XYZ file of C-alpha atoms in Angstrom:
361
model
C -23.712 -103.591 -87.464
C -21.626 -103.961 -84.292
C -18.544 -102.632 -86.040
C -20.489 -99.695 -87.439
C -21.884 -98.875 -83.995
C -18.408 -98.883 -82.416
C -17.058 -96.594 -85.146
C -19.920 -94.218 -84.543
C -19.118 -94.057 -80.841
C -15.463 -93.416 -81.527
C -16.225 -90.575 -83.892
C -18.153 -88.710 -81.216
C -15.938 -89.576 -78.297
C -14.061 -86.819 -76.461
C -10.360 -86.492 -77.159
C -7.565 -84.815 -75.262
C -6.539 -82.652 -78.191
C -6.709 -78.996 -77.344
C -7.467 -79.428 -73.656
C -5.594 -77.035 -71.428
C -2.446 -78.385 -69.789
C -2.377 -78.597 -66.014
C 0.514 -76.443 -64.919
C 2.673 -75.942 -61.828
C 3.363 -72.650 -60.022
C 6.069 -71.685 -62.519
C 4.143 -72.707 -65.607
C 5.603 -76.231 -65.801
C 3.480 -78.949 -67.393
C 2.253 -81.266 -64.635
C 2.937 -84.926 -65.330
C 2.326 -88.240 -63.606
C 4.630 -91.223 -63.922
C 3.613 -94.884 -64.203
C 6.625 -97.109 -63.502
C 6.605 -100.819 -64.289
C 8.484 -103.418 -62.288
C 11.145 -105.747 -63.626
C 13.873 -106.453 -61.098
C 17.301 -105.230 -62.187
C 15.728 -103.895 -65.382
C 14.365 -101.108 -63.187
C 17.729 -99.413 -63.711
C 16.363 -98.489 -67.159
C 13.662 -96.507 -65.354
C 16.376 -94.834 -63.278
C 17.875 -93.543 -66.531
C 14.500 -92.279 -67.756
C 13.897 -90.437 -64.488
C 17.425 -89.027 -64.539
C 16.750 -87.481 -67.959
C 13.244 -86.222 -67.145
C 14.551 -84.487 -64.019
C 16.697 -82.310 -66.280
C 13.545 -80.912 -67.899
C 12.551 -77.898 -65.827
C 9.476 -77.425 -67.998
C 8.015 -80.570 -66.397
C 6.769 -80.975 -62.844
C 5.956 -84.368 -61.304
C 2.596 -84.534 -59.530
C 2.254 -88.239 -58.761
C 3.963 -91.590 -59.338
C 2.436 -95.067 -59.476
C 4.934 -97.900 -59.286
C 5.247 -101.633 -58.814
C 8.258 -103.688 -57.676
C 11.433 -101.916 -58.868
C 9.172 -99.145 -60.166
C 7.833 -98.639 -56.641
C 11.365 -98.401 -55.240
C 12.339 -95.855 -57.879
C 9.158 -93.923 -57.047
C 9.846 -93.785 -53.314
C 13.466 -92.696 -53.747
C 12.426 -90.071 -56.311
C 9.557 -88.590 -54.298
C 11.517 -88.361 -51.053
C 14.638 -86.814 -52.561
C 12.900 -84.526 -55.056
C 10.719 -82.924 -52.390
C 13.649 -82.230 -50.072
C 16.722 -82.070 -52.311
C 15.371 -80.730 -55.572
C 16.080 -82.171 -58.985
C 19.813 -82.618 -58.453
C 19.170 -84.208 -55.083
C 16.746 -86.671 -56.651
C 19.209 -87.596 -59.396
C 21.929 -88.184 -56.820
C 19.596 -90.234 -54.600
C 18.559 -92.510 -57.441
C 22.182 -93.150 -58.369
C 23.048 -93.832 -54.727
C 20.149 -96.286 -54.435
C 21.213 -98.346 -57.438
C 24.829 -98.268 -56.278
C 23.724 -99.636 -52.899
C 21.833 -102.431 -54.671
C 24.976 -103.347 -56.614
C 27.126 -103.211 -53.485
C 24.664 -105.409 -51.571
C 24.972 -108.021 -54.330
C 28.768 -107.922 -54.426
C 29.062 -111.363 -52.833
C 26.052 -112.899 -54.546
C 26.741 -116.107 -56.510
C 24.474 -114.787 -59.274
C 27.204 -113.405 -61.515
C 28.221 -113.641 -65.142
C 30.990 -116.004 -66.087
C 34.226 -115.125 -67.941
C 32.714 -115.961 -71.337
C 29.718 -113.669 -70.817
C 31.923 -110.875 -69.514
C 34.330 -111.205 -72.448
C 31.499 -111.206 -74.994
C 29.575 -108.420 -73.285
C 26.496 -110.632 -72.856
C 24.156 -109.422 -70.106
C 22.789 -112.785 -69.006
C 22.891 -115.326 -66.202
C 21.616 -118.146 -68.399
C 24.920 -120.005 -68.074
C 25.523 -119.248 -64.407
C 25.603 -122.465 -62.325
C 24.108 -120.579 -59.391
C 21.213 -119.302 -61.509
C 20.557 -122.753 -62.993
C 20.557 -124.277 -59.491
C 18.223 -121.575 -58.178
C 15.916 -122.003 -61.166
C 15.645 -125.741 -60.524
C 15.217 -125.248 -56.786
C 12.217 -122.948 -57.252
C 10.466 -125.714 -59.187
C 10.979 -128.269 -56.405
C 11.207 -126.369 -53.128
C 8.991 -123.736 -51.539
C 10.454 -120.577 -49.975
C 8.776 -121.849 -46.785
C 10.876 -125.033 -46.717
C 14.236 -123.339 -47.243
C 16.319 -121.197 -44.869
C 15.320 -117.561 -45.185
C 17.573 -114.703 -44.139
C 16.952 -110.989 -44.103
C 16.349 -109.492 -47.533
C 19.354 -107.183 -48.135
C 17.055 -104.793 -49.985
C 15.368 -103.966 -46.692
C 18.496 -102.211 -45.417
C 19.153 -100.657 -48.825
C 15.674 -99.108 -48.790
C 16.036 -97.882 -45.205
C 19.315 -96.217 -46.164
C 17.852 -94.690 -49.342
C 14.466 -93.319 -48.243
C 13.372 -91.281 -45.236
C 9.937 -92.874 -44.857
C 8.691 -90.361 -42.286
C 9.651 -87.570 -44.661
C 8.020 -89.409 -47.568
C 4.731 -89.134 -45.712
C 4.971 -85.345 -46.043
C 6.071 -85.250 -49.683
C 3.769 -83.236 -51.969
C 4.402 -85.859 -54.657
C 1.723 -88.522 -54.372
C 3.026 -92.102 -54.427
C 0.953 -95.197 -55.217
C 2.548 -98.612 -54.650
C 0.731 -101.796 -55.661
C 1.048 -105.216 -53.989
C -1.136 -108.309 -54.443
C -3.067 -109.747 -51.500
C -2.324 -113.483 -51.484
C -5.654 -114.432 -49.878
C -7.953 -112.405 -52.140
C -5.856 -112.018 -55.282
C -6.760 -108.325 -55.304
C -4.299 -105.490 -55.644
C -3.877 -103.063 -52.786
C -2.582 -99.587 -53.501
C -0.485 -98.102 -50.684
C -0.129 -94.324 -50.439
C 2.590 -92.076 -48.974
C 1.625 -92.442 -45.320
C 1.412 -96.237 -45.613
C 4.701 -96.881 -47.398
C 7.446 -98.687 -45.476
C 10.372 -100.879 -46.541
C 8.075 -103.900 -46.109
C 5.479 -102.405 -48.462
C 8.128 -101.922 -51.145
C 9.451 -105.454 -50.575
C 5.901 -106.813 -50.821
C 5.437 -105.047 -54.139
C 8.528 -106.913 -55.411
C 7.872 -110.292 -53.754
C 8.103 -113.109 -56.319
C 6.249 -116.055 -54.747
C 8.639 -118.751 -56.001
C 11.638 -116.994 -54.476
C 10.417 -115.239 -51.318
C 7.943 -115.817 -48.544
C 4.946 -113.507 -48.701
C 5.435 -110.200 -46.903
C 2.909 -109.646 -44.127
C 1.381 -106.171 -43.826
C -1.450 -105.402 -41.405
C -1.859 -109.128 -40.837
C -2.297 -109.932 -44.534
C 0.261 -111.655 -46.845
C 1.295 -109.909 -50.052
C 3.085 -110.890 -53.261
C 4.432 -108.919 -56.224
C 2.138 -106.114 -57.350
C 2.710 -107.043 -60.992
C -0.034 -109.660 -60.729
C -2.687 -107.041 -59.976
C -1.348 -103.721 -61.293
C 1.903 -103.104 -63.155
C 1.496 -100.286 -62.392
C -1.988 -99.246 -61.241
C -3.272 -96.422 -63.440
C -6.547 -95.547 -61.705
C -5.041 -93.606 -58.757
C -3.215 -91.306 -61.170
C -6.458 -90.494 -62.962
C -8.605 -90.120 -59.871
C -6.279 -88.569 -57.294
C -3.772 -86.416 -59.201
C -4.052 -83.023 -60.853
C -1.902 -83.806 -63.895
C -3.595 -84.714 -67.163
C -0.468 -86.229 -68.723
C 0.810 -89.641 -67.608
C 4.142 -90.964 -68.860
C 4.323 -94.763 -68.735
C 7.844 -96.140 -68.415
C 7.550 -99.650 -69.803
C 10.029 -102.401 -68.972
C 8.143 -105.533 -70.024
C 7.725 -105.805 -73.821
C 4.114 -106.105 -74.959
C 4.842 -107.389 -78.467
C 7.443 -109.900 -79.628
C 7.782 -110.882 -83.284
C 9.154 -114.372 -82.623
C 7.611 -117.456 -81.041
C 9.407 -118.660 -77.905
C 10.672 -122.233 -78.224
C 13.032 -123.031 -75.358
C 11.685 -123.556 -71.813
C 13.292 -120.303 -70.673
C 11.931 -118.334 -73.617
C 8.458 -119.708 -72.972
C 8.636 -118.889 -69.260
C 9.952 -115.410 -70.014
C 7.103 -114.712 -72.432
C 4.529 -116.030 -69.958
C 5.920 -113.640 -67.334
C 5.783 -110.708 -69.766
C 2.181 -111.464 -70.726
C 1.186 -111.914 -67.091
C 2.816 -108.709 -65.898
C 1.446 -106.672 -68.819
C -2.106 -108.019 -68.586
C -3.279 -105.761 -65.765
C -1.715 -102.679 -67.350
C -3.393 -103.379 -70.701
C -6.683 -103.969 -68.905
C -6.419 -100.584 -67.187
C -5.537 -98.806 -70.434
C -8.318 -100.507 -72.385
C -10.826 -99.680 -69.666
C -9.705 -96.061 -69.830
C -10.020 -96.021 -73.607
C -13.532 -97.457 -73.407
C -14.645 -95.076 -70.659
C -13.498 -92.100 -72.736
C -16.010 -93.186 -75.375
C -19.023 -94.113 -73.270
C -19.025 -91.699 -70.333
C -20.761 -88.348 -70.449
C -17.885 -85.811 -70.598
C -20.042 -83.441 -68.563
C -20.125 -85.776 -65.576
C -17.416 -85.832 -62.920
C -16.269 -89.332 -63.902
C -16.453 -88.440 -67.577
C -14.265 -85.374 -67.099
C -11.631 -87.438 -65.264
C -11.236 -89.882 -68.134
C -11.715 -87.361 -70.941
C -8.762 -85.298 -69.702
C -6.427 -88.308 -69.608
C -3.388 -88.111 -71.878
C -0.989 -91.051 -71.867
C 2.521 -91.304 -73.275
C 4.987 -94.192 -73.309
C 8.767 -94.475 -72.996
C 10.241 -97.868 -73.865
C 13.301 -99.345 -75.560
C 14.094 -102.179 -77.946
C 16.920 -103.170 -75.590
C 14.339 -104.954 -73.427
C 13.613 -107.369 -76.274
C 17.240 -108.458 -76.218
C 17.566 -109.109 -72.491
C 16.875 -112.517 -71.011
C 14.683 -113.189 -67.990
C 17.761 -114.141 -65.967
C 19.206 -110.647 -66.339
C 16.448 -109.335 -64.059
C 18.560 -110.839 -61.269
C 21.863 -109.441 -62.536
C 22.912 -106.770 -60.036
C 26.273 -105.708 -61.489
C 26.988 -101.987 -61.418
C 28.147 -102.076 -65.060
C 24.768 -103.565 -66.044
C 22.926 -100.858 -64.126
C 25.009 -98.179 -65.843
C 24.228 -99.636 -69.267
C 20.500 -99.677 -68.513
C 20.660 -96.142 -67.093
C 22.244 -94.918 -70.313
C 19.598 -96.731 -72.377
C 16.894 -95.147 -70.249
C 18.348 -91.680 -70.702
C 18.564 -92.230 -74.459
C 14.959 -93.463 -74.643
C 13.719 -90.454 -72.640
C 15.693 -88.068 -74.849
C 14.204 -89.667 -77.977
C 10.714 -89.333 -76.509
C 11.258 -85.662 -75.685
C 12.605 -84.898 -79.165
C 9.559 -86.505 -80.734
C 6.819 -85.502 -78.298
C 7.871 -82.581 -76.119
C 5.285 -80.456 -77.920
C 2.553 -83.043 -77.304
C 2.843 -82.908 -73.518
C -0.070 -80.875 -72.233
C -1.749 -81.040 -75.644
C -2.557 -84.568 -76.809
C -2.067 -88.209 -75.942
C 0.678 -89.947 -77.926
C -0.622 -93.417 -77.028
C -3.250 -94.593 -79.525
C -6.282 -95.312 -77.363
C -8.465 -96.538 -80.204
C -5.831 -99.157 -81.086
C -6.191 -100.545 -77.564
C -9.836 -101.381 -78.302
C -9.102 -103.397 -81.432
C -9.992 -107.056 -81.062
C -12.230 -106.626 -77.997
């Protein structure tokens, strides 16, 4: 009987098919972006953004991001509002080039064998192995801590006063260490420290203090947070740029594979919870109510790539320019494939199967 009741609810639930697209002043389809975090893998998102910025039929209304996704969001929103599409593309490239330059003297590099074979991994790097072992024995609070080079990179890449005035709404998530709750920072609150807090892995960095409270990586509480896009933005279409694979067809067996899969599950859990909650609310809320209208109009799309299944956890710390370029190209290709398949769905229907999200719960 329970299954029959759920099917009945789904049959009568509102859908996004046929709902009018929210448009910009020149008739562009308004979109929101949800950008996951993933360290160096965020260069994939750079490629996706680079391709989407070429589409003048799309206009970005808001961006929710975590960790590397938050950094991409801040660079994008600042440069797009004041330099246009070409300015934003140039700013994103400059940001990732600065990251690579800042890591030029880092010991976390591939060895000759990996370079010769074209393997994008640090699994055999002595420095990575030593760091991996150190994080299991030592706390960031018992080791010498210098300035995070990303702080200067961010200051050089984003005009934070100007970001406060950007018409593109930015939502950056970080996790409060004391409460375990996510905090979403908006344009006027975003600083280099906020972005560093959103990317703060607790085994590697000391918590970042903001307003007297310590914060860790936002991936633990929202990767990224979807609710602000639904509640505070005008767009009805949200494009999720996914870095962390949800499904893997093989069972991890080595310690690194197991740890990598645990991280993927952990950092996808909050996103799946948000999406499932949205799917459920679309079925149970009165579409005539204010809250019901917000969720009924939601259309979600996803851009991802199989390349992420092939990359090891260690490559999230690989800051070589050639690696960033490869990921950028993969991101551009994934965005182009999405547009070929679903350009006509934007402003019309969701291409993410909401009912499938409710299966098994």
